[in-house]
């Protein structure tokens, strides 16, 4: 059965509302610009939350813009930098599903098309409004015959298209939910990476804080193996606020506690702590999901050795410089995103380059002979091409990163995990 993906543009495919951004460009020299910005923003939110008809909201916003073609050129350049991070990193999904992805928006083709076509989305699969210009290139209105300019426009359009098969809707607003309300899509995913509208979230089949989560739930190929919002980060002790904010921006699930409690540590994939609140060996023994510790201060060397044997990497900041709040989170994120171990206090040093169009697998094992040969034997048996491989060791562990061509049987992962002396195995992306 065919599948189609109906994706909103404003605050979904992009981080912003395009008409709001256009106003900031076209009205930057207007003496009442802040007042007009606020009016446009309020009209946008009222329509998105279902408190004002979309038709009235659109008409009033366009009238306030005072924009022209030159302003639209500037807007497109701006929007290309504002594509939502999780959409941007999953570019390959759009390439693989170019026939099934539809952009359906109450926005305008003049700025949507040049942004989304960079992601392999077909021009004929972009449904949006169009501006009307005067002879000088000033925006004087829009096509009122376009169903997307009207109340319930997305519903009208989907009825006209009459697409066969299973339809998924992804968006942040009331007009996106209406597709489910009128039975035109199978599931509605409230997209909250950029904005969370309570009235929409309450009605959704699923709340997806990023596109990775949508792909994970529906078992589609994706840029990262496991959505970051599902990885819990436990924060205890004197940890810089800015460091926690950075992890939050990356999408991790943050938990802040006054001290380490076993039940929270056992659920955590990341631990941020200070020098005085480090975990004990007994606590680490039970922390089966823990991958990395960022210590704001000097890490206990006995704990470092024990953690290494458990496949848990530790980064510390001996100088504990409060002005350098980027140091620990950057190291932690480089490890989580790329497998880099540089400046770790207990893992061998490895800084592999990213390999495009490949899957990255991490294998941590006891430092005994023959493990790399066993890893490669599994790949050979399944006829998987290795495009890059790195092995480093210290007296306790071996650390292997293997980049392989896309496409393999899940049995491969099971066999890699089952190699004798394996400590931890992880599919990175």
Short mmCIF file of C-alpha atoms in Angstrom, two decimals:
data_model
loop_
_atom_site.label_atom_id
_atom_site.label_comp_id
_atom_site.label_asym_id
_atom_site.label_seq_id
_atom_site.Cartn_x
_atom_site.Cartn_y
_atom_site.Cartn_z
CA UNK A 1 0.00 0.00 0.00
CA UNK A 2 1.48 3.41 -0.93
CA UNK A 3 2.45 5.84 1.81
CA UNK A 4 2.47 9.64 1.65
CA UNK A 5 3.96 12.18 4.02
CA UNK A 6 2.05 15.46 4.31
CA UNK A 7 4.47 17.95 5.86
CA UNK A 8 3.83 21.54 6.96
CA UNK A 9 6.41 24.25 6.22
CA UNK A 10 6.29 27.06 8.80
CA UNK A 11 7.58 26.06 12.27
CA UNK A 12 7.86 22.48 10.99
CA UNK A 13 10.13 22.13 7.97
CA UNK A 14 11.63 25.44 9.04
CA UNK A 15 12.22 26.75 12.55
CA UNK A 16 10.27 29.97 11.94
CA UNK A 17 7.05 31.44 10.56
CA UNK A 18 8.07 32.79 7.16
CA UNK A 19 5.58 35.65 6.99
CA UNK A 20 6.78 36.84 10.40
CA UNK A 21 10.35 36.78 9.10
CA UNK A 22 9.34 38.54 5.89
CA UNK A 23 7.83 41.33 7.97
CA UNK A 24 11.11 41.78 9.82
CA UNK A 25 12.85 42.18 6.48
CA UNK A 26 10.34 44.43 4.75
CA UNK A 27 9.57 46.64 7.75
CA UNK A 28 13.04 46.97 9.26
CA UNK A 29 13.06 50.75 8.61
CA UNK A 30 9.39 51.34 9.48
CA UNK A 31 8.94 53.56 12.57
CA UNK A 32 6.16 51.30 13.94
CA UNK A 33 7.86 48.03 13.07
CA UNK A 34 7.75 46.48 16.56
CA UNK A 35 4.03 47.14 16.84
CA UNK A 36 3.40 45.62 13.39
CA UNK A 37 5.64 42.61 14.14
CA UNK A 38 3.54 41.91 17.20
CA UNK A 39 0.30 42.18 15.24
CA UNK A 40 1.53 39.71 12.62
CA UNK A 41 2.81 37.28 15.25
CA UNK A 42 -0.50 37.40 17.14
CA UNK A 43 -2.44 36.77 13.92
CA UNK A 44 -0.19 33.79 13.12
CA UNK A 45 -0.66 32.21 16.54
CA UNK A 46 -4.40 32.81 16.54
CA UNK A 47 -4.77 30.92 13.26
CA UNK A 48 -2.37 28.11 14.24
CA UNK A 49 -4.25 27.52 17.49
CA UNK A 50 -7.68 27.65 15.82
CA UNK A 51 -8.81 30.90 17.48
CA UNK A 52 -9.11 32.83 14.19
CA UNK A 53 -10.06 31.69 10.70
CA UNK A 54 -7.04 31.10 8.51
CA UNK A 55 -8.53 33.22 5.72
CA UNK A 56 -8.87 36.28 7.93
CA UNK A 57 -5.44 35.77 9.50
CA UNK A 58 -3.74 35.45 6.11
CA UNK A 59 -5.45 38.47 4.57
CA UNK A 60 -4.58 40.71 7.51
CA UNK A 61 -0.97 39.55 7.65
CA UNK A 62 -0.32 40.04 3.94
CA UNK A 63 -1.80 43.55 4.15
CA UNK A 64 0.64 44.45 6.94
CA UNK A 65 3.75 43.17 5.13
CA UNK A 66 4.55 46.00 2.68
CA UNK A 67 6.92 43.57 0.93
CA UNK A 68 8.27 43.14 -2.62
CA UNK A 69 10.26 40.65 -4.71
CA UNK A 70 13.60 41.90 -3.40
CA UNK A 71 12.43 41.23 0.15
CA UNK A 72 11.45 37.69 -0.89
CA UNK A 73 14.98 37.05 -2.20
CA UNK A 74 16.37 38.03 1.19
CA UNK A 75 13.78 35.86 2.93
CA UNK A 76 14.75 32.76 0.93
CA UNK A 77 18.41 33.18 1.89
CA UNK A 78 17.34 33.48 5.53
CA UNK A 79 14.99 30.47 5.45
CA UNK A 80 17.65 28.20 3.97
CA UNK A 81 19.60 28.72 7.19
CA UNK A 82 16.52 28.04 9.29
CA UNK A 83 15.58 24.53 8.15
CA UNK A 84 14.76 22.48 11.26
CA UNK A 85 17.84 20.55 12.36
CA UNK A 86 16.19 17.14 12.34
CA UNK A 87 14.87 17.66 8.79
CA UNK A 88 18.26 18.88 7.62
CA UNK A 89 20.17 15.85 8.93
CA UNK A 90 17.63 13.44 7.40
CA UNK A 91 18.11 14.72 3.87
CA UNK A 92 18.49 11.16 2.57
CA UNK A 93 14.94 10.32 3.64
CA UNK A 94 13.60 12.98 1.28
CA UNK A 95 15.83 11.69 -1.49
CA UNK A 96 14.58 8.12 -1.01
CA UNK A 97 10.91 9.20 -0.75
CA UNK A 98 10.85 12.09 -3.20
CA UNK A 99 7.67 10.75 -4.83
CA UNK A 100 5.79 10.39 -1.55
CA UNK A 101 6.68 13.61 0.31
CA UNK A 102 4.26 16.52 -0.08
CA UNK A 103 4.74 19.98 1.37
CA UNK A 104 1.29 21.35 2.14
CA UNK A 105 1.32 24.85 3.56
CA UNK A 106 -0.71 28.00 3.99
CA UNK A 107 2.53 29.82 3.18
CA UNK A 108 3.64 30.87 -0.29
CA UNK A 109 5.39 29.03 -3.10
CA UNK A 110 7.60 32.04 -3.81
CA UNK A 111 9.65 31.31 -0.68
CA UNK A 112 8.81 27.64 -0.02
CA UNK A 113 9.86 26.16 -3.37
CA UNK A 114 13.47 27.43 -3.41
CA UNK A 115 13.96 26.14 0.14
CA UNK A 116 12.48 22.63 -0.01
CA UNK A 117 13.65 21.69 -3.51
CA UNK A 118 17.17 21.67 -2.08
CA UNK A 119 15.96 18.59 -0.17
CA UNK A 120 14.91 16.64 -3.29
CA UNK A 121 11.23 17.53 -2.86
CA UNK A 122 9.56 17.72 -6.26
CA UNK A 123 8.12 21.05 -7.38
CA UNK A 124 4.86 19.34 -8.32
CA UNK A 125 4.57 18.04 -4.74
CA UNK A 126 4.63 21.55 -3.23
CA UNK A 127 1.16 22.88 -2.44
CA UNK A 128 0.98 26.45 -1.18
CA UNK A 129 -0.43 29.89 -1.88
CA UNK A 130 0.91 32.34 -4.46
CA UNK A 131 1.35 36.08 -4.17
CA UNK A 132 -0.08 38.68 -6.52
CA UNK A 133 2.34 41.48 -7.51
CA UNK A 134 1.92 44.87 -9.12
CA UNK A 135 4.04 46.05 -12.06
CA UNK A 136 6.77 47.24 -9.67
CA UNK A 137 7.08 43.86 -7.95
CA UNK A 138 5.23 44.86 -4.77
CA UNK A 139 3.06 42.24 -3.07
CA UNK A 140 -0.52 43.47 -3.28
CA UNK A 141 -2.37 40.28 -2.40
CA UNK A 142 -2.68 36.58 -3.17
CA UNK A 143 -4.74 34.20 -5.26
CA UNK A 144 -8.07 33.82 -3.41
CA UNK A 145 -9.08 30.87 -5.63
CA UNK A 146 -6.31 28.71 -4.18
CA UNK A 147 -7.96 26.40 -1.62
CA UNK A 148 -4.99 26.89 0.74
CA UNK A 149 -5.93 30.56 1.12
CA UNK A 150 -9.31 29.55 2.52
CA UNK A 151 -10.54 28.25 5.85
CA UNK A 152 -10.05 24.48 5.94
CA UNK A 153 -7.84 24.78 2.88
CA UNK A 154 -5.66 21.76 3.61
CA UNK A 155 -8.76 19.61 4.00
CA UNK A 156 -10.12 20.86 0.66
CA UNK A 157 -6.81 20.21 -1.07
CA UNK A 158 -6.40 16.66 0.27
CA UNK A 159 -9.94 15.85 -0.79
CA UNK A 160 -9.13 17.05 -4.30
CA UNK A 161 -5.89 15.07 -4.44
CA UNK A 162 -7.62 11.91 -3.21
CA UNK A 163 -4.31 10.16 -2.58
CA UNK A 164 -4.45 6.36 -2.28
CA UNK A 165 -2.91 4.43 0.60
CA UNK A 166 -1.63 5.43 4.03
CA UNK A 167 -1.16 9.15 4.75
CA UNK A 168 0.89 10.62 7.61
CA UNK A 169 0.50 14.27 8.63
CA UNK A 170 3.32 16.21 10.32
CA UNK A 171 2.79 19.77 11.51
CA UNK A 172 2.43 22.18 14.40
CA UNK A 173 -0.92 23.86 13.79
CA UNK A 174 -4.69 23.56 13.76
CA UNK A 175 -4.87 23.24 9.96
CA UNK A 176 -2.58 20.21 10.17
CA UNK A 177 -4.73 18.53 12.82
CA UNK A 178 -7.84 19.13 10.71
CA UNK A 179 -6.58 16.55 8.22
CA UNK A 180 -6.97 13.88 10.91
CA UNK A 181 -10.17 15.41 12.25
CA UNK A 182 -11.79 15.01 8.81
CA UNK A 183 -10.39 11.53 8.30
CA UNK A 184 -8.00 12.39 5.46
CA UNK A 185 -4.83 11.05 7.09
CA UNK A 186 -4.21 7.96 9.17
CA UNK A 187 -2.08 9.58 11.89
CA UNK A 188 -1.33 13.15 12.91
CA UNK A 189 2.09 13.87 14.41
CA UNK A 190 2.32 17.13 16.35
CA UNK A 191 5.81 18.46 15.57
CA UNK A 192 7.25 20.31 18.58
CA UNK A 193 10.92 20.83 17.72
CA UNK A 194 10.33 24.56 17.22
CA UNK A 195 7.09 25.38 19.00
CA UNK A 196 4.67 23.40 21.15
CA UNK A 197 1.04 24.45 20.90
CA UNK A 198 -0.83 22.88 23.80
CA UNK A 199 -4.20 22.77 22.04
CA UNK A 200 -2.64 20.84 19.13
CA UNK A 201 -0.52 18.48 21.22
CA UNK A 202 -3.59 17.39 23.18
CA UNK A 203 -5.31 16.23 19.97
CA UNK A 204 -2.37 14.53 18.26
CA UNK A 205 -1.93 10.80 17.73
CA UNK A 206 1.75 11.27 18.55
CA UNK A 207 3.92 14.12 19.74
CA UNK A 208 7.20 14.11 17.85
CA UNK A 209 9.82 16.50 19.23
CA UNK A 210 11.89 16.05 16.06
CA UNK A 211 11.79 14.30 12.70
CA UNK A 212 14.14 11.59 14.02
CA UNK A 213 11.38 10.49 16.40
CA UNK A 214 8.85 10.27 13.57
CA UNK A 215 11.23 8.13 11.51
CA UNK A 216 12.10 5.94 14.51
CA UNK A 217 8.47 5.28 15.45
CA UNK A 218 7.59 4.34 11.89
CA UNK A 219 10.78 2.32 11.29
CA UNK A 220 12.18 4.40 8.43
CA UNK A 221 15.89 4.83 7.76
CA UNK A 222 17.30 7.90 9.52
CA UNK A 223 20.47 9.88 10.10
CA UNK A 224 20.83 8.81 13.74
CA UNK A 225 19.98 5.38 15.08
CA UNK A 226 18.16 6.51 18.22
CA UNK A 227 16.33 9.83 18.75
CA UNK A 228 18.11 12.09 21.23
CA UNK A 229 14.86 12.92 23.01
CA UNK A 230 14.79 9.29 24.16
CA UNK A 231 18.26 9.52 25.73
CA UNK A 232 18.07 10.72 29.31
CA UNK A 233 20.75 13.04 30.68
CA UNK A 234 21.10 13.12 34.46
CA UNK A 235 22.57 16.35 35.88
CA UNK A 236 23.79 16.48 39.50
CA UNK A 237 25.97 18.86 41.50
CA UNK A 238 27.51 22.15 40.42
CA UNK A 239 27.13 21.99 36.64
CA UNK A 240 27.20 25.13 34.50
CA UNK A 241 23.71 26.18 33.38
CA UNK A 242 24.97 26.90 29.88
CA UNK A 243 26.25 23.34 29.56
CA UNK A 244 22.80 21.96 30.42
CA UNK A 245 21.19 24.36 27.96
CA UNK A 246 23.47 23.07 25.21
CA UNK A 247 22.42 19.48 25.82
CA UNK A 248 18.78 20.58 25.84
CA UNK A 249 19.24 22.28 22.48
CA UNK A 250 20.65 19.02 21.13
CA UNK A 251 17.34 17.43 22.07
CA UNK A 252 18.35 15.27 25.03
CA UNK A 253 15.89 14.52 27.84
CA UNK A 254 17.29 16.46 30.83
CA UNK A 255 16.79 15.46 34.46
CA UNK A 256 18.27 17.63 37.21
CA UNK A 257 18.61 16.11 40.69
CA UNK A 258 20.44 17.25 43.85
CA UNK A 259 22.42 13.98 44.06
CA UNK A 260 22.87 10.71 42.19
CA UNK A 261 19.95 8.38 42.81
CA UNK A 262 20.23 4.83 41.52
CA UNK A 263 16.86 4.75 39.74
CA UNK A 264 17.71 7.85 37.70
CA UNK A 265 21.29 6.80 36.95
CA UNK A 266 20.10 3.41 35.72
CA UNK A 267 17.90 5.16 33.13
CA UNK A 268 20.54 7.67 32.03
CA UNK A 269 22.65 7.57 28.87
CA UNK A 270 24.61 10.69 29.87
CA UNK A 271 25.70 11.90 33.32
CA UNK A 272 26.83 15.45 34.08
CA UNK A 273 28.31 15.79 37.58
CA UNK A 274 30.84 17.84 39.51
CA UNK A 275 33.95 16.71 41.34
CA UNK A 276 32.07 16.11 44.60
CA UNK A 277 29.10 14.16 43.20
CA UNK A 278 30.75 11.42 41.13
CA UNK A 279 29.16 7.96 40.99
CA UNK A 280 30.56 5.02 42.92
CA UNK A 281 31.68 1.74 41.37
CA UNK A 282 28.57 0.08 42.80
CA UNK A 283 26.35 2.63 41.07
CA UNK A 284 28.17 2.28 37.74
CA UNK A 285 27.85 -1.51 37.95
CA UNK A 286 24.07 -1.11 37.66
CA UNK A 287 24.10 1.72 35.09
CA UNK A 288 23.77 -0.46 32.00
CA UNK A 289 22.55 2.35 29.71
CA UNK A 290 25.22 4.87 30.67
CA UNK A 291 27.53 5.76 27.79
CA UNK A 292 29.37 8.91 28.88
CA UNK A 293 30.14 10.99 31.98
CA UNK A 294 31.03 14.68 31.85
CA UNK A 295 32.70 15.71 35.10
CA UNK A 296 32.97 19.42 35.86
CA UNK A 297 36.19 19.16 37.82
CA UNK A 298 38.74 16.38 38.23
CA UNK A 299 37.43 12.85 37.71
CA UNK A 300 38.30 10.19 40.29
CA UNK A 301 40.95 7.99 38.69
CA UNK A 302 39.71 4.76 40.29
CA UNK A 303 36.23 5.50 38.95
CA UNK A 304 37.75 6.26 35.53
CA UNK A 305 39.43 2.86 35.41
CA UNK A 306 36.29 1.04 36.51
CA UNK A 307 34.12 2.97 34.05
CA UNK A 308 36.50 2.12 31.22
CA UNK A 309 36.06 -1.58 31.90
CA UNK A 310 32.29 -1.03 31.70
CA UNK A 311 32.57 0.78 28.38
CA UNK A 312 31.70 4.19 29.88
CA UNK A 313 33.80 7.10 28.65
CA UNK A 314 34.65 10.03 30.95
CA UNK A 315 35.58 13.62 30.10
CA UNK A 316 36.65 15.97 32.86
CA UNK A 317 37.74 19.58 33.27
CA UNK A 318 40.61 19.70 35.74
CA UNK A 319 40.77 23.50 35.60
CA UNK A 320 37.00 23.65 36.15
CA UNK A 321 36.88 27.00 34.43
CA UNK A 322 33.31 28.33 34.75
CA UNK A 323 33.91 30.59 31.74
CA UNK A 324 34.56 27.57 29.55
CA UNK A 325 31.15 25.95 29.83
CA UNK A 326 31.49 24.63 26.25
CA UNK A 327 34.37 22.24 26.99
CA UNK A 328 32.54 19.29 28.55
CA UNK A 329 29.31 19.43 26.49
CA UNK A 330 31.30 19.69 23.25
CA UNK A 331 33.35 16.61 24.13
CA UNK A 332 30.25 14.69 25.19
CA UNK A 333 28.33 15.63 22.04
CA UNK A 334 31.30 14.79 19.79
CA UNK A 335 31.33 11.34 21.34
CA UNK A 336 27.57 10.84 21.12
CA UNK A 337 27.33 12.16 17.56
CA UNK A 338 30.57 10.98 15.98
CA UNK A 339 32.23 8.52 18.38
CA UNK A 340 35.18 10.86 19.03
CA UNK A 341 37.13 10.17 22.23
CA UNK A 342 39.66 13.02 22.09
CA UNK A 343 40.63 14.40 25.58
CA UNK A 344 38.90 11.53 27.37
CA UNK A 345 40.57 10.54 30.64
CA UNK A 346 39.91 6.80 30.33
CA UNK A 347 39.45 5.86 26.64
CA UNK A 348 42.11 5.62 23.91
CA UNK A 349 42.19 8.70 21.67
CA UNK A 350 40.31 8.55 18.38
CA UNK A 351 39.00 11.36 16.14
CA UNK A 352 37.53 9.67 13.05
CA UNK A 353 36.29 11.80 10.15
CA UNK A 354 32.60 11.59 9.32
CA UNK A 355 31.87 9.36 6.33
CA UNK A 356 28.81 10.28 4.30
CA UNK A 357 26.31 7.72 3.01
CA UNK A 358 27.45 5.12 5.53
CA UNK A 359 26.44 3.62 8.87
CA UNK A 360 28.83 4.03 11.82
CA UNK A 361 29.09 1.21 14.35
CA UNK A 362 31.00 1.35 17.64
CA UNK A 363 32.38 -1.79 19.27
CA UNK A 364 34.00 -1.63 22.72
CA UNK A 365 35.65 -4.81 23.96
CA UNK A 366 38.23 -6.15 26.37
CA UNK A 367 41.73 -5.69 25.01
CA UNK A 368 42.37 -9.25 23.88
CA UNK A 369 43.76 -10.44 20.53
CA UNK A 370 41.58 -11.30 17.56
CA UNK A 371 38.49 -9.14 18.11
CA UNK A 372 38.96 -7.03 14.98
CA UNK A 373 39.29 -10.18 12.89
CA UNK A 374 36.00 -11.49 14.29
CA UNK A 375 34.24 -8.17 13.56
CA UNK A 376 35.47 -8.18 9.97
CA UNK A 377 34.60 -11.84 9.52
CA UNK A 378 30.96 -11.02 10.30
CA UNK A 379 30.95 -8.22 7.73
CA UNK A 380 32.58 -10.48 5.15
CA UNK A 381 30.11 -13.29 5.78
CA UNK A 382 27.21 -10.91 5.15
CA UNK A 383 28.98 -9.34 2.12
CA UNK A 384 29.04 -5.86 3.70
CA UNK A 385 31.54 -3.39 2.33
CA UNK A 386 33.68 -1.55 4.91
CA UNK A 387 34.36 2.04 3.81
CA UNK A 388 36.36 3.03 6.89
CA UNK A 389 37.64 1.34 10.04
CA UNK A 390 39.57 2.57 13.08
CA UNK A 391 40.96 0.63 16.05
CA UNK A 392 42.66 2.08 19.13
CA UNK A 393 43.47 0.39 22.41
CA UNK A 394 44.65 1.00 25.94
CA UNK A 395 45.61 -1.64 28.54
CA UNK A 396 41.94 -2.28 29.37
CA UNK A 397 39.84 -1.95 26.21
CA UNK A 398 39.82 -1.94 22.44
CA UNK A 399 37.71 0.68 20.71
CA UNK A 400 36.63 0.06 17.12
CA UNK A 401 34.69 2.34 14.80
CA UNK A 402 33.54 0.79 11.53
CA UNK A 403 31.79 2.68 8.71
CA UNK A 404 29.86 0.41 6.36
CA UNK A 405 27.74 0.90 3.28
CA UNK A 406 24.04 1.41 3.93
CA UNK A 407 21.86 -1.67 3.92
CA UNK A 408 22.32 -4.83 5.97
CA UNK A 409 20.33 -7.47 7.82
CA UNK A 410 19.62 -6.75 11.53
CA UNK A 411 21.17 -10.14 12.25
CA UNK A 412 24.54 -8.47 11.66
CA UNK A 413 24.05 -6.29 14.74
CA UNK A 414 23.08 -9.31 16.83
CA UNK A 415 26.23 -11.15 15.79
CA UNK A 416 28.48 -8.15 16.54
CA UNK A 417 26.98 -7.84 20.03
CA UNK A 418 27.53 -11.55 20.56
CA UNK A 419 31.30 -11.54 19.97
CA UNK A 420 33.09 -12.87 23.06
CA UNK A 421 34.65 -10.15 25.25
CA UNK A 422 32.27 -7.46 23.89
CA UNK A 423 31.60 -4.76 26.52
CA UNK A 424 29.30 -2.41 24.62
CA UNK A 425 28.06 -2.15 21.04
CA UNK A 426 26.29 0.83 19.52
CA UNK A 427 24.89 1.79 16.13
CA UNK A 428 25.67 5.50 15.93
CA UNK A 429 23.97 6.47 12.67
#
